[in-house]
Coordinates of C-alpha atoms and ligand atoms in Angstrom, one line a residue:
M23 CA 99.5 206.2 41.6
A24 CA 96.3 205.8 39.6
I25 CA 98.1 203.4 37.2
L26 CA 99.2 201.3 40.1
V27 CA 95.8 201.2 41.6
R28 CA 94.3 200.3 38.3
N29 CA 96.7 197.5 37.8
L30 CA 96.1 196.2 41.2
L31 CA 92.4 196.4 40.6
I32 CA 92.7 194.5 37.3
Y33 CA 94.7 191.7 38.9
F34 CA 92.3 191.6 41.8
I35 CA 89.4 191.1 39.4
I36 CA 91.2 188.4 37.4
S37 CA 92.0 186.5 40.6
F38 CA 88.5 186.9 41.7
I39 CA 87.1 185.5 38.5
F40 CA 89.5 182.5 38.7
F41 CA 88.5 182.0 42.3
I42 CA 84.8 182.1 41.5
S43 CA 85.0 179.8 38.5
G44 CA 87.1 177.4 40.5
L45 CA 84.5 177.4 43.1
I46 CA 81.7 176.9 40.6
Y47 CA 83.6 174.1 39.0
H48 CA 84.2 172.6 42.4
L49 CA 80.5 172.8 43.3
E50 CA 79.4 171.4 39.9
T51 CA 81.6 168.3 40.2
R52 CA 80.2 167.7 43.6
L53 CA 78.3 164.4 43.9
P54 CA 75.1 163.9 45.9
Q55 CA 75.9 162.9 49.5
K56 CA 74.6 159.9 51.2
D57 CA 75.0 158.5 54.7
Y58 CA 77.5 155.9 55.9
S59 CA 74.7 153.4 56.6
D60 CA 73.4 153.8 53.0
L61 CA 76.9 152.9 51.8
L62 CA 77.0 149.8 54.1
N63 CA 73.6 148.8 52.7
D64 CA 74.7 149.2 49.1
I65 CA 77.8 147.1 49.7
E66 CA 75.7 144.5 51.5
N67 CA 73.4 144.3 48.5
T68 CA 76.4 144.2 46.1
L69 CA 75.3 147.3 44.2
V70 CA 78.7 149.0 44.5
S71 CA 81.3 148.5 41.8
E72 CA 84.0 151.0 42.7
L73 CA 85.2 153.0 45.7
T74 CA 87.6 156.0 45.4
V75 CA 88.9 157.1 48.8
K76 CA 90.1 160.7 49.2
D77 CA 91.1 161.3 52.7
D78 CA 87.9 160.8 54.7
V79 CA 85.6 161.1 51.7
V80 CA 84.6 158.0 49.8
Q81 CA 83.3 158.4 46.2
V82 CA 81.0 155.5 45.4
T83 CA 80.3 154.2 41.9
M84 CA 77.3 151.9 41.7
S85 CA 77.1 149.0 39.3
D86 CA 74.5 151.0 37.3
G87 CA 76.9 153.9 36.9
D88 CA 75.4 156.2 39.5
Q89 CA 77.8 158.0 41.8
Y90 CA 77.5 159.5 45.3
M91 CA 79.8 160.4 48.1
T92 CA 79.9 159.6 51.8
V93 CA 82.0 160.9 54.6
V94 CA 83.7 158.0 56.3
Q95 CA 85.5 158.2 59.7
E96 CA 88.0 155.4 59.0
P97 CA 88.0 154.5 55.3
A98 CA 90.8 152.0 55.9
Y99 CA 88.8 150.2 58.5
L100 CA 85.8 150.2 56.1
V101 CA 87.8 148.8 53.3
S102 CA 89.5 146.1 55.3
N103 CA 86.3 145.0 56.9
W104 CA 84.1 144.3 54.0
H105 CA 84.0 140.9 52.5
A106 CA 82.9 141.0 48.9
G107 CA 85.9 141.1 46.6
S108 CA 84.2 142.5 43.5
I109 CA 84.7 146.1 44.4
R110 CA 87.5 148.1 42.9
V111 CA 89.2 150.3 45.5
S112 CA 91.5 153.1 44.8
Y113 CA 93.1 155.8 47.0
R114 CA 93.4 159.4 45.7
K115 CA 95.0 162.4 47.1
D116 CA 92.7 165.5 47.2
Y117 CA 94.5 168.1 45.2
T118 CA 91.8 170.8 45.0
E119 CA 93.0 172.5 48.2
I120 CA 96.6 172.5 47.0
L121 CA 95.4 173.8 43.7
F122 CA 93.5 176.7 45.3
F123 CA 96.4 177.5 47.6
G124 CA 98.8 177.4 44.6
I125 CA 96.6 179.7 42.5
G126 CA 96.4 182.1 45.5
L127 CA 100.2 182.0 45.9
V128 CA 100.9 182.6 42.2
F129 CA 98.6 185.6 42.1
S130 CA 99.9 187.2 45.2
V131 CA 103.4 186.9 43.9
S132 CA 102.5 188.2 40.5
L133 CA 100.6 191.0 42.2
L134 CA 103.7 192.1 44.1
L135 CA 105.8 191.8 41.0
V136 CA 103.4 193.9 38.9
S137 CA 103.1 196.6 41.5
W138 CA 106.9 196.8 41.8
L139 CA 107.2 196.8 38.0
S140 CA 104.7 199.6 37.5
L141 CA 106.5 201.6 40.0
R142 CA 109.8 201.0 38.1
V143 CA 108.2 201.7 34.8
K144 CA 106.7 204.9 36.1
D145 CA 110.2 206.1 36.8
E146 CA 111.3 205.6 33.3
Q147 CA 108.1 206.6 31.6
T148 CA 107.1 210.0 30.5
P149 CA 105.1 211.7 33.1
A150 CA 102.4 212.1 30.6
S151 CA 100.7 209.0 31.9
V152 CA 101.9 209.0 35.4
F153 CA 99.7 211.6 37.0
A154 CA 96.1 211.1 37.6
N155 CA 95.1 214.7 37.4
E156 CA 97.8 215.9 35.1
R157 CA 96.7 217.4 31.8
L158 CA 99.0 218.3 29.0
I159 CA 97.4 220.8 26.8
T160 CA 99.4 221.4 23.7
P161 CA 98.9 224.3 21.4
G162 CA 96.4 223.6 18.6
A163 CA 95.0 220.7 20.5
E164 CA 91.3 220.3 20.1
L165 CA 90.9 221.8 23.6
Q166 CA 89.5 225.2 23.4
Q167 CA 92.3 227.7 23.8
I168 CA 92.0 230.1 26.6
T169 CA 93.5 233.6 26.2
F170 CA 93.7 236.8 28.1
D171 CA 90.3 237.7 26.7
D172 CA 88.7 235.0 28.9
V173 CA 90.2 236.5 32.0
A174 CA 88.6 239.7 33.2
G175 CA 88.7 242.0 36.1
I176 CA 92.3 241.4 37.1
P177 CA 94.2 243.8 34.8
E178 CA 97.3 244.2 37.1
A179 CA 97.9 240.4 37.1
K180 CA 97.5 240.2 33.4
E181 CA 99.9 243.2 32.9
E182 CA 102.5 241.4 35.0
L183 CA 102.2 238.2 33.0
L184 CA 102.6 239.9 29.6
E185 CA 106.3 239.8 30.0
I186 CA 106.2 236.0 30.5
V187 CA 104.0 235.6 27.4
G188 CA 106.5 237.7 25.5
F189 CA 109.4 235.5 26.7
L190 CA 107.7 232.2 25.9
K191 CA 106.6 233.5 22.4
N192 CA 110.1 234.5 21.5
P193 CA 112.7 233.0 23.9
E194 CA 115.6 233.4 21.5
R195 CA 115.3 237.2 21.5
Y196 CA 115.5 237.2 25.3
N197 CA 118.3 234.7 25.5
E198 CA 120.4 236.5 22.9
I199 CA 120.3 239.8 24.8
G200 CA 120.9 237.8 28.0
A201 CA 117.8 239.1 29.7
T202 CA 116.8 237.0 32.7
T203 CA 113.1 236.3 32.9
P204 CA 111.6 234.9 36.1
K205 CA 111.7 231.1 36.3
G206 CA 108.8 230.9 38.6
V207 CA 105.6 232.9 39.1
L208 CA 103.6 232.3 42.2
L209 CA 99.9 233.3 41.9
Q210 CA 98.4 233.7 45.3
G211 CA 94.8 234.5 46.2
P212 CA 91.6 233.0 47.5
P213 CA 90.1 230.0 45.6
G214 CA 88.1 230.8 42.5
T215 CA 89.8 234.1 41.7
G216 CA 91.1 232.7 38.4
K217 CA 94.6 231.6 39.2
T218 CA 94.4 228.5 37.1
L219 CA 92.5 230.3 34.4
L220 CA 95.3 232.9 34.3
A221 CA 98.0 230.4 34.0
R222 CA 96.2 228.6 31.1
A223 CA 95.7 232.0 29.5
V224 CA 99.4 232.6 29.5
A225 CA 100.0 229.3 27.8
G226 CA 97.2 230.1 25.3
E227 CA 98.5 233.5 24.6
A228 CA 102.0 232.2 24.0
A229 CA 100.8 229.1 22.2
V230 CA 103.0 226.8 24.2
P231 CA 102.3 223.4 25.9
F232 CA 100.8 223.6 29.3
Y233 CA 101.5 221.0 32.0
S234 CA 99.1 221.1 34.8
F235 CA 99.5 219.3 38.1
S236 CA 98.1 219.5 41.6
G237 CA 100.5 219.7 44.5
S238 CA 98.6 216.8 46.1
D239 CA 99.6 214.6 43.1
F240 CA 103.1 214.7 44.4
V241 CA 102.4 213.7 48.0
E242 CA 102.2 210.0 47.9
M243 CA 102.3 207.3 50.5
F244 CA 105.6 205.9 49.3
V245 CA 108.6 207.9 50.3
G246 CA 110.6 209.0 47.3
V247 CA 107.8 208.7 44.7
G248 CA 106.9 212.4 44.9
A249 CA 110.5 213.4 44.4
S250 CA 111.0 211.1 41.5
R251 CA 107.8 212.5 39.9
V252 CA 109.1 216.0 40.2
R253 CA 112.3 214.9 38.3
D254 CA 110.2 213.2 35.6
L255 CA 108.1 216.2 35.2
F256 CA 110.9 218.6 34.7
G257 CA 112.7 216.1 32.4
E258 CA 109.6 215.9 30.2
A259 CA 109.0 219.7 30.4
K260 CA 112.6 220.3 29.1
K261 CA 111.8 218.2 26.0
Q262 CA 108.6 220.2 25.3
A263 CA 110.2 223.6 26.0
P264 CA 109.2 226.4 25.6
C265 CA 106.3 225.5 27.9
I266 CA 104.6 226.2 31.1
V267 CA 104.5 223.9 34.1
F268 CA 101.6 224.7 36.4
I269 CA 101.5 223.4 39.9
D270 CA 98.1 224.0 41.6
E271 CA 97.9 224.0 45.4
I272 CA 101.6 224.2 45.7
D273 CA 101.1 224.4 49.5
A274 CA 100.5 220.6 49.5
V275 CA 104.2 220.1 48.8
G276 CA 105.6 223.6 49.6
A277 CA 104.4 224.0 53.2
S278 CA 107.1 225.3 55.4
R279 CA 109.4 222.6 56.5
K280 CA 109.4 224.3 59.9
T281 CA 105.7 224.1 60.3
S282 CA 105.1 220.6 58.9
S283 CA 104.9 218.0 61.5
S284 CA 108.0 215.9 61.0
D285 CA 111.6 216.7 60.8
G286 CA 112.0 217.4 57.2
N287 CA 112.9 213.9 56.2
D288 CA 109.3 213.1 55.4
E289 CA 107.9 212.5 51.9
R290 CA 106.8 216.1 51.5
G291 CA 110.1 217.5 52.5
Q292 CA 111.9 215.3 50.0
T293 CA 109.4 216.3 47.3
L294 CA 109.9 220.0 48.1
N295 CA 113.7 219.5 48.0
A296 CA 113.4 217.9 44.6
L297 CA 111.3 220.8 43.4
L298 CA 113.9 223.3 44.7
V299 CA 116.7 221.4 43.1
E300 CA 114.9 221.2 39.8
M301 CA 114.1 224.9 39.8
D302 CA 117.7 225.8 40.6
G303 CA 118.8 223.3 38.0
F304 CA 117.3 224.6 34.8
S305 CA 118.6 227.8 33.2
P306 CA 116.7 230.5 31.5
S307 CA 117.7 229.1 28.2
D308 CA 115.7 225.9 29.0
N309 CA 112.7 228.2 28.3
I310 CA 110.5 226.7 31.0
V311 CA 108.3 228.9 33.1
V312 CA 106.9 227.3 36.3
M313 CA 103.7 228.8 37.5
A314 CA 102.2 227.8 40.8
A315 CA 99.0 228.7 42.6
T316 CA 98.2 228.8 46.3
N317 CA 95.6 230.2 48.6
R318 CA 97.8 229.7 51.6
P319 CA 100.9 231.8 50.8
D320 CA 101.4 232.2 54.6
I321 CA 102.4 228.6 55.1
L322 CA 104.7 228.3 52.1
D323 CA 108.3 227.5 52.8
P324 CA 110.3 230.8 52.4
A325 CA 112.9 228.8 50.4
L326 CA 110.4 228.6 47.5
K327 CA 110.2 232.4 47.2
R328 CA 114.0 232.9 47.0
S329 CA 115.4 234.4 43.9
G330 CA 115.8 232.0 41.0
R331 CA 112.7 230.1 42.2
F332 CA 109.2 231.6 42.6
D333 CA 110.7 235.1 42.8
R334 CA 107.7 236.7 41.1
Q335 CA 104.6 236.8 43.2
I336 CA 101.3 238.0 42.0
T337 CA 98.4 238.5 44.4
I338 CA 95.0 238.1 43.0
V339 CA 92.1 239.4 45.0
P340 CA 88.4 239.0 44.5
P341 CA 87.3 241.6 41.9
D342 CA 85.7 244.9 42.8
V343 CA 82.5 246.1 41.2
K344 CA 84.1 247.1 37.9
G345 CA 86.0 243.8 37.7
R346 CA 82.8 241.9 38.5
K347 CA 81.0 243.6 35.7
K348 CA 83.8 242.6 33.3
I349 CA 83.8 239.0 34.4
L350 CA 80.0 238.9 34.1
S351 CA 80.3 240.2 30.6
V352 CA 82.8 237.5 29.7
H353 CA 80.6 234.7 31.0
S354 CA 77.3 236.1 29.8
S355 CA 78.6 236.5 26.3
K356 CA 78.4 232.7 26.1
V357 CA 74.7 232.6 27.0
K358 CA 71.6 234.3 25.8
I359 CA 70.6 237.3 28.0
S360 CA 67.4 239.2 27.6
P361 CA 67.9 243.0 26.9
G362 CA 66.3 243.9 30.2
V363 CA 69.1 242.6 32.3
D364 CA 71.5 245.2 33.7
L365 CA 74.9 243.7 34.4
D366 CA 75.8 246.8 36.4
D367 CA 73.1 245.9 38.9
I368 CA 74.3 242.4 39.1
A369 CA 77.8 243.5 39.7
V370 CA 76.7 245.8 42.5
M371 CA 74.7 243.0 44.3
T372 CA 77.5 240.4 44.1
S373 CA 79.9 242.1 46.4
G374 CA 82.6 239.7 47.5
F375 CA 81.9 237.1 44.7
T376 CA 85.0 235.6 43.1
G377 CA 85.3 235.0 39.4
A378 CA 84.3 231.3 39.9
E379 CA 81.2 232.3 41.8
L380 CA 80.3 234.8 39.1
A381 CA 80.7 232.1 36.5
S382 CA 78.5 229.8 38.4
L383 CA 76.0 232.6 38.9
V384 CA 75.6 233.0 35.2
N385 CA 75.4 229.3 34.7
E386 CA 72.8 228.9 37.5
A387 CA 70.7 231.6 36.0
A388 CA 70.9 230.0 32.6
L389 CA 69.8 226.7 34.1
L390 CA 66.8 228.4 35.8
A391 CA 65.8 230.1 32.5
A392 CA 66.1 226.8 30.6
R393 CA 64.1 225.0 33.1
Q394 CA 61.2 227.4 32.7
G395 CA 61.4 227.2 28.9
K396 CA 62.5 230.9 28.5
N397 CA 64.3 232.0 25.4
A398 CA 66.8 234.2 27.3
I399 CA 67.9 234.7 30.9
D400 CA 66.1 237.6 32.6
Q401 CA 66.8 239.6 35.7
E402 CA 64.6 237.3 37.8
D403 CA 66.7 234.3 37.0
F404 CA 69.8 236.2 38.1
D405 CA 68.1 237.3 41.3
Q406 CA 67.2 233.7 42.1
A407 CA 70.6 232.3 41.1
H408 CA 72.2 234.9 43.4
D409 CA 70.1 233.9 46.4
R410 CA 70.8 230.3 45.7
I411 CA 74.5 230.8 45.6
L412 CA 74.5 232.9 48.7
L413 CA 72.5 230.4 50.6
G414 CA 74.0 227.3 49.1
V415 CA 77.6 227.9 49.2
E416 CA 79.5 228.3 52.4
R417 CA 80.7 231.8 52.2
K418 CA 83.9 231.4 54.2
G419 CA 83.6 234.9 55.5
M420 CA 84.2 236.5 52.1
V421 CA 80.9 238.2 51.8
I422 CA 80.1 240.7 54.4
T423 CA 76.7 241.9 55.5
E424 CA 75.4 245.3 54.3
R425 CA 75.9 246.7 57.8
D426 CA 79.4 245.5 58.1
K427 CA 80.2 246.9 54.7
R428 CA 78.9 250.3 55.9
V429 CA 81.0 250.2 59.0
L430 CA 84.0 249.2 56.9
A431 CA 83.3 252.0 54.3
F432 CA 83.2 254.6 57.1
H433 CA 86.4 253.1 58.6
E434 CA 88.3 253.4 55.4
A435 CA 86.9 256.8 54.6
G436 CA 88.1 257.9 58.0
H437 CA 91.7 256.8 57.3
A438 CA 91.6 258.5 53.9
I439 CA 90.1 261.8 55.0
I440 CA 92.7 262.3 57.8
A441 CA 95.5 261.3 55.5
K442 CA 94.2 264.0 53.1
L443 CA 93.7 266.7 55.6
L444 CA 96.8 266.5 57.7
P445 CA 99.7 268.5 56.2
D446 CA 102.9 266.6 55.4
S447 CA 101.5 263.2 55.1
D448 CA 101.7 260.7 52.2
P449 CA 99.1 260.9 49.5
V450 CA 96.3 258.4 49.5
H451 CA 97.1 255.8 46.8
K452 CA 94.0 253.6 46.9
I453 CA 91.0 253.1 49.2
T454 CA 89.2 249.8 49.0
I455 CA 86.6 247.8 51.0
I456 CA 87.3 244.6 49.1
P457 CA 88.6 242.1 51.6
R458 CA 92.2 241.5 50.9
G459 CA 94.1 238.8 52.7
R460 CA 93.3 239.0 56.4
A461 CA 92.6 242.8 56.3
L462 CA 89.0 243.7 55.5
G463 CA 89.5 247.0 53.7
Q464 CA 92.6 249.0 53.0
T465 CA 93.7 252.5 52.6
Q466 CA 97.1 252.5 51.0
Q467 CA 99.7 255.1 51.6
L468 CA 103.4 254.6 51.1
P469 CA 104.9 252.4 53.8
I470 CA 107.3 253.7 56.5
N471 CA 110.8 253.2 55.2
E472 CA 113.4 252.6 58.0
R473 CA 116.2 254.1 56.0
Q474 CA 114.5 257.4 55.7
A475 CA 114.4 260.2 58.3
Y476 CA 110.9 261.1 59.4
S477 CA 109.9 264.1 61.4
K478 CA 108.1 263.7 64.7
Q479 CA 105.1 265.6 63.2
Y480 CA 105.0 263.2 60.2
L481 CA 105.0 260.2 62.6
K482 CA 102.3 261.7 64.7
N483 CA 100.2 262.3 61.6
R484 CA 100.7 258.8 60.6
I485 CA 99.4 257.6 63.9
T486 CA 96.4 259.9 63.6
T487 CA 95.7 258.5 60.2
L488 CA 95.8 255.0 61.6
M489 CA 93.4 256.1 64.3
G490 CA 91.1 257.5 61.7
G491 CA 89.4 254.1 61.1
R492 CA 88.4 253.5 64.7
A493 CA 87.5 257.2 65.1
A494 CA 85.1 257.1 62.2
E495 CA 83.4 253.9 63.6
E496 CA 83.0 255.5 67.0
L497 CA 81.8 258.8 65.7
V498 CA 79.2 257.4 63.3
F499 CA 78.0 254.2 64.8
G500 CA 79.3 254.4 68.4
V501 CA 80.8 251.0 68.0
Q502 CA 84.3 249.6 68.2
T503 CA 85.1 246.6 65.9
T504 CA 88.0 244.3 65.6
G505 CA 88.7 245.7 62.1
S506 CA 91.0 248.2 63.7
Q507 CA 93.4 245.6 65.1
S508 CA 96.2 246.0 62.7
D509 CA 95.8 249.8 62.8
I510 CA 96.1 249.8 66.5
Q511 CA 99.1 247.5 66.4
Q512 CA 100.9 249.7 63.9
A513 CA 100.1 252.8 65.8
T514 CA 101.3 251.3 69.1
D515 CA 104.5 250.1 67.4
L516 CA 105.1 253.6 66.0
A517 CA 104.4 255.3 69.3
T518 CA 106.6 252.9 71.2
N519 CA 109.5 253.5 68.8
M520 CA 109.0 257.2 69.0
V521 CA 109.2 257.2 72.7
C522 CA 111.7 254.4 73.3
K523 CA 114.0 254.5 70.2
W524 CA 113.8 257.8 68.5
G525 CA 114.0 260.0 71.5
M526 CA 110.8 261.9 70.7
S527 CA 109.3 262.1 74.2
E528 CA 109.5 265.4 76.1
H529 CA 109.8 263.7 79.5
L530 CA 112.2 261.0 78.6
G531 CA 114.5 262.8 76.1
P532 CA 116.8 261.3 73.6
Q533 CA 117.6 258.0 75.2
V534 CA 117.0 254.4 74.1
Y535 CA 114.7 252.3 76.2
I536 CA 114.2 249.3 74.1
V537 CA 116.4 247.1 71.9
D538 CA 115.4 245.0 69.0
D539 CA 116.0 241.4 69.6
G540 CA 114.4 240.2 66.4
D541 CA 116.0 238.0 63.9
F542 CA 115.1 237.6 60.2
L543 CA 111.6 236.5 61.2
G544 CA 110.7 239.9 62.4
P545 CA 111.5 242.5 65.1
T546 CA 110.9 241.6 68.8
N547 CA 111.4 244.5 71.1
R548 CA 112.8 244.1 74.6
R549 CA 112.7 246.8 77.1
L550 CA 116.0 247.6 78.8
A551 CA 116.3 247.5 82.5
M552 CA 115.0 250.8 84.0
S553 CA 113.6 252.2 87.2
S554 CA 109.9 251.7 87.8
E555 CA 109.3 255.5 87.6
T556 CA 111.0 255.6 84.2
E557 CA 109.0 252.5 83.2
N558 CA 105.8 254.2 84.2
Q559 CA 106.8 257.3 82.3
V560 CA 107.5 255.3 79.2
D561 CA 104.0 253.8 79.4
E562 CA 102.4 257.1 80.1
D563 CA 104.1 258.8 77.2
I564 CA 103.2 256.1 74.8
R565 CA 99.6 256.2 76.0
N566 CA 99.5 260.0 75.8
L567 CA 100.8 260.0 72.3
L568 CA 98.2 257.5 71.2
D569 CA 95.3 259.1 73.0
G570 CA 96.3 262.5 71.6
C571 CA 96.3 261.2 68.1
Y572 CA 93.0 259.5 68.6
S573 CA 91.3 262.6 69.9
E574 CA 92.7 264.6 67.0
A575 CA 91.3 262.0 64.5
V576 CA 87.9 262.2 66.1
S577 CA 88.0 266.0 66.0
I578 CA 89.0 266.2 62.4
L579 CA 86.3 263.7 61.4
S580 CA 83.6 265.5 63.3
H581 CA 84.5 268.6 61.4
E582 CA 84.3 266.7 58.1
R583 CA 81.2 264.7 59.0
L584 CA 79.5 265.4 55.7
F585 CA 82.6 264.5 53.6
L586 CA 82.9 261.4 55.6
S587 CA 79.4 260.2 54.8
V588 CA 79.7 261.1 51.1
L589 CA 83.0 259.3 50.8
A590 CA 81.7 256.2 52.7
D591 CA 78.6 256.2 50.4
I592 CA 80.6 256.3 47.3
L593 CA 82.9 253.6 48.7
M594 CA 79.8 251.4 49.4
Q595 CA 78.9 251.6 45.7
V596 CA 82.2 251.5 43.9
E597 CA 84.2 249.6 46.5
T598 CA 87.6 250.9 45.2
I599 CA 88.6 254.4 44.8
D600 CA 92.1 255.3 43.4
G601 CA 94.1 258.3 44.4
E602 CA 93.0 260.4 41.4
E603 CA 89.3 259.7 42.0
F604 CA 89.8 260.5 45.6
D605 CA 91.2 263.9 44.8
I606 CA 88.2 264.7 42.6
I607 CA 85.8 263.7 45.4
Y608 CA 87.8 265.8 47.7
S609 CA 87.6 268.9 45.5
C610 CA 83.8 268.3 45.3
S611 CA 83.8 268.3 49.1
L612 CA 85.6 271.7 49.1
K613 CA 82.9 273.1 47.0
K614 CA 80.3 271.3 49.0
K615 CA 78.8 270.0 45.8
Y616 CA 77.0 266.9 47.0
E617 CA 73.7 267.2 45.2
F618 CA 74.5 264.7 42.6
Q619 CA 72.3 261.7 42.3
M620 CA 73.2 258.8 44.6
E621 CA 72.3 256.2 42.0
D622 CA 75.1 257.0 39.7
E623 CA 77.3 258.5 42.3
T624 CA 80.6 257.8 40.8
P625 CA 83.6 260.0 41.0
E626 CA 83.0 260.8 37.3
A627 CA 79.5 262.0 38.0
C628 CA 80.9 264.2 40.7
E629 CA 83.5 265.6 38.3
V630 CA 80.7 266.5 35.9
N631 CA 79.0 268.3 38.7
V632 CA 82.1 270.2 39.6
L633 CA 82.7 271.2 36.0
Q634 CA 79.2 272.5 35.7
A635 CA 79.3 274.4 38.9
Ligands
LIG11 P1 91.5 229.3 41.1 O1 92.5 228.6 40.3 O2 92.0 230.7 41.5 O3 90.9 228.6 42.2 P2 90.1 229.1 38.7 O4 91.0 229.6 37.7 O5 90.0 227.6 38.7 O6 90.3 229.7 40.1 O7 88.6 229.7 38.3 C1 87.5 228.8 38.1 C2 86.6 229.4 37.1 O8 86.1 230.7 37.5 C3 87.3 229.7 35.8 O9 87.4 228.6 35.0 C4 86.4 230.8 35.2 O10 85.3 230.3 34.5 C5 86.0 231.5 36.4 N1 86.8 232.7 36.7 C6 87.6 232.9 37.8 N2 88.2 234.1 37.7 C7 87.8 234.7 36.5 C8 88.2 235.9 35.9 N3 89.0 236.8 36.4 N4 87.6 236.1 34.6 C9 86.8 235.3 34.1 N5 86.4 234.1 34.7 C10 86.9 233.8 35.9
LIG12 ZN1 92.0 250.5 59.3

């Protein structure tokens, strides 16, 4: 598009120059104007030697060579009426208007021709010059190579991409064995979490060319252009293989055809179809890996995620405190930092910051230091930069206030403690208060698997665990927050299924009261017809089940009030606790060894204390 716009602009400027110079020429050749009576006078006094009539303008040449012009209503009448015969009279047609009209016509035609041609040429050209924002970064280019060392704080994502790097480095080996590597990798996560950086690092590590596009490049005003660009792009990529094609903001083309406004025949739909066709079209031996990034995975067309397309999805979340420290180290290694600065402190105070925000924090601090003529960045610069970023940037709900963070920490601690203390429940895998997707925090256990048989007790424990979040909030702060929404939803679903599907109610017995009308989009339960007493009993049983579990959660947590506070405090500081660390903290709690210093209250510190005890 940019090429087309540039061409149009150039032609516009050229025509404009022509127009202006024509105008100047026209103005310059203009003669002084005089009145009709002056002309009559001059003719009377035989001062006129020649008259040139153009329409209603008469150009007068005097005997002494001077010229002027006069507008005459009826030149023919004038000419036929004067008596002296010594004046030459000639009639001219005025061509200037025709000339200007002609130039205009020629230019508009050539304009159309050129825009048509540039569209055509674009189809045949390599895409290298077609896209405005496209960048082809070839290995060894003067561009600074980005490697995995530049990406910090997201070890899981790096781990997953190592396989892609291995494949791109040595595709023959993979192809010989017949191992299928993913064609497409979808990186999903909030803006600024390093998705682009990661994709470039994969290219850098594997030393292969990197084509980078933005999804919005494909969405054009002309129907069919986007689709043809997709084909160009893949055609070119095949020539450069092994290589990486990176499509940023893939949601611009890949939004669900169902949710986008028109019927799928629109430009975006065609582009998406072309993309799907291309991805299906190349084989693993073409050695192309398509990487795409989005921060709206929810609106992506499910067809994109089907196998053979973007079947590998990697979710990238804002880093936790350890990750932030690592990202800060990466970025501060490029600037001068005074020895007094403690990156740990900065990592703690930047809760919720993304990698991009941490990068700009370091840069902002460097700017502040430079402005004040300092030799190195000190803590004060970081503090100021931090405030500036917090105030200046719209936080989009990513950063939570200290109080909200506390409530969240207690909420998650509540889940975890109940999961730990109830017998026969899944081990806690990870506890985090880093916002992830739509959920604020998370306590991970293994998910319910429909194909497995669960005992009634297990399910009740599960509901109690879900209630643990709300129970902790109530117990400690006496507040109820919306943070429990999905917990309550899950608990209600479980309780409903227990009563209505799995025959686990004492009053109602083993009978089915609801059926699942859902399709592939998800389950939708419908209650079967039943008497109103039964209906009431169903409601009552579900409510009793939920209420009972909630009370149990409250009672467990009030017994473990101290453990709850300690765990919440630790969570506030380290933000993520994995299963192993949680076990250590738990064993501390058993020995009631809480006297470790709050400042470095990490699970490791606790472990040291336990060992010493
Ligand atoms: P996204 O594509 O997810 O919006 P980017 O990859 O464009 O984010 O990140 C923008 C910048 O932020 C990067 O160029 C880098 O300087 C910094 N950044 C983001 N994440 C990280 C990270 N994990 N490690 C180091 N730097 C990061
Ligand atoms: Zn919860």
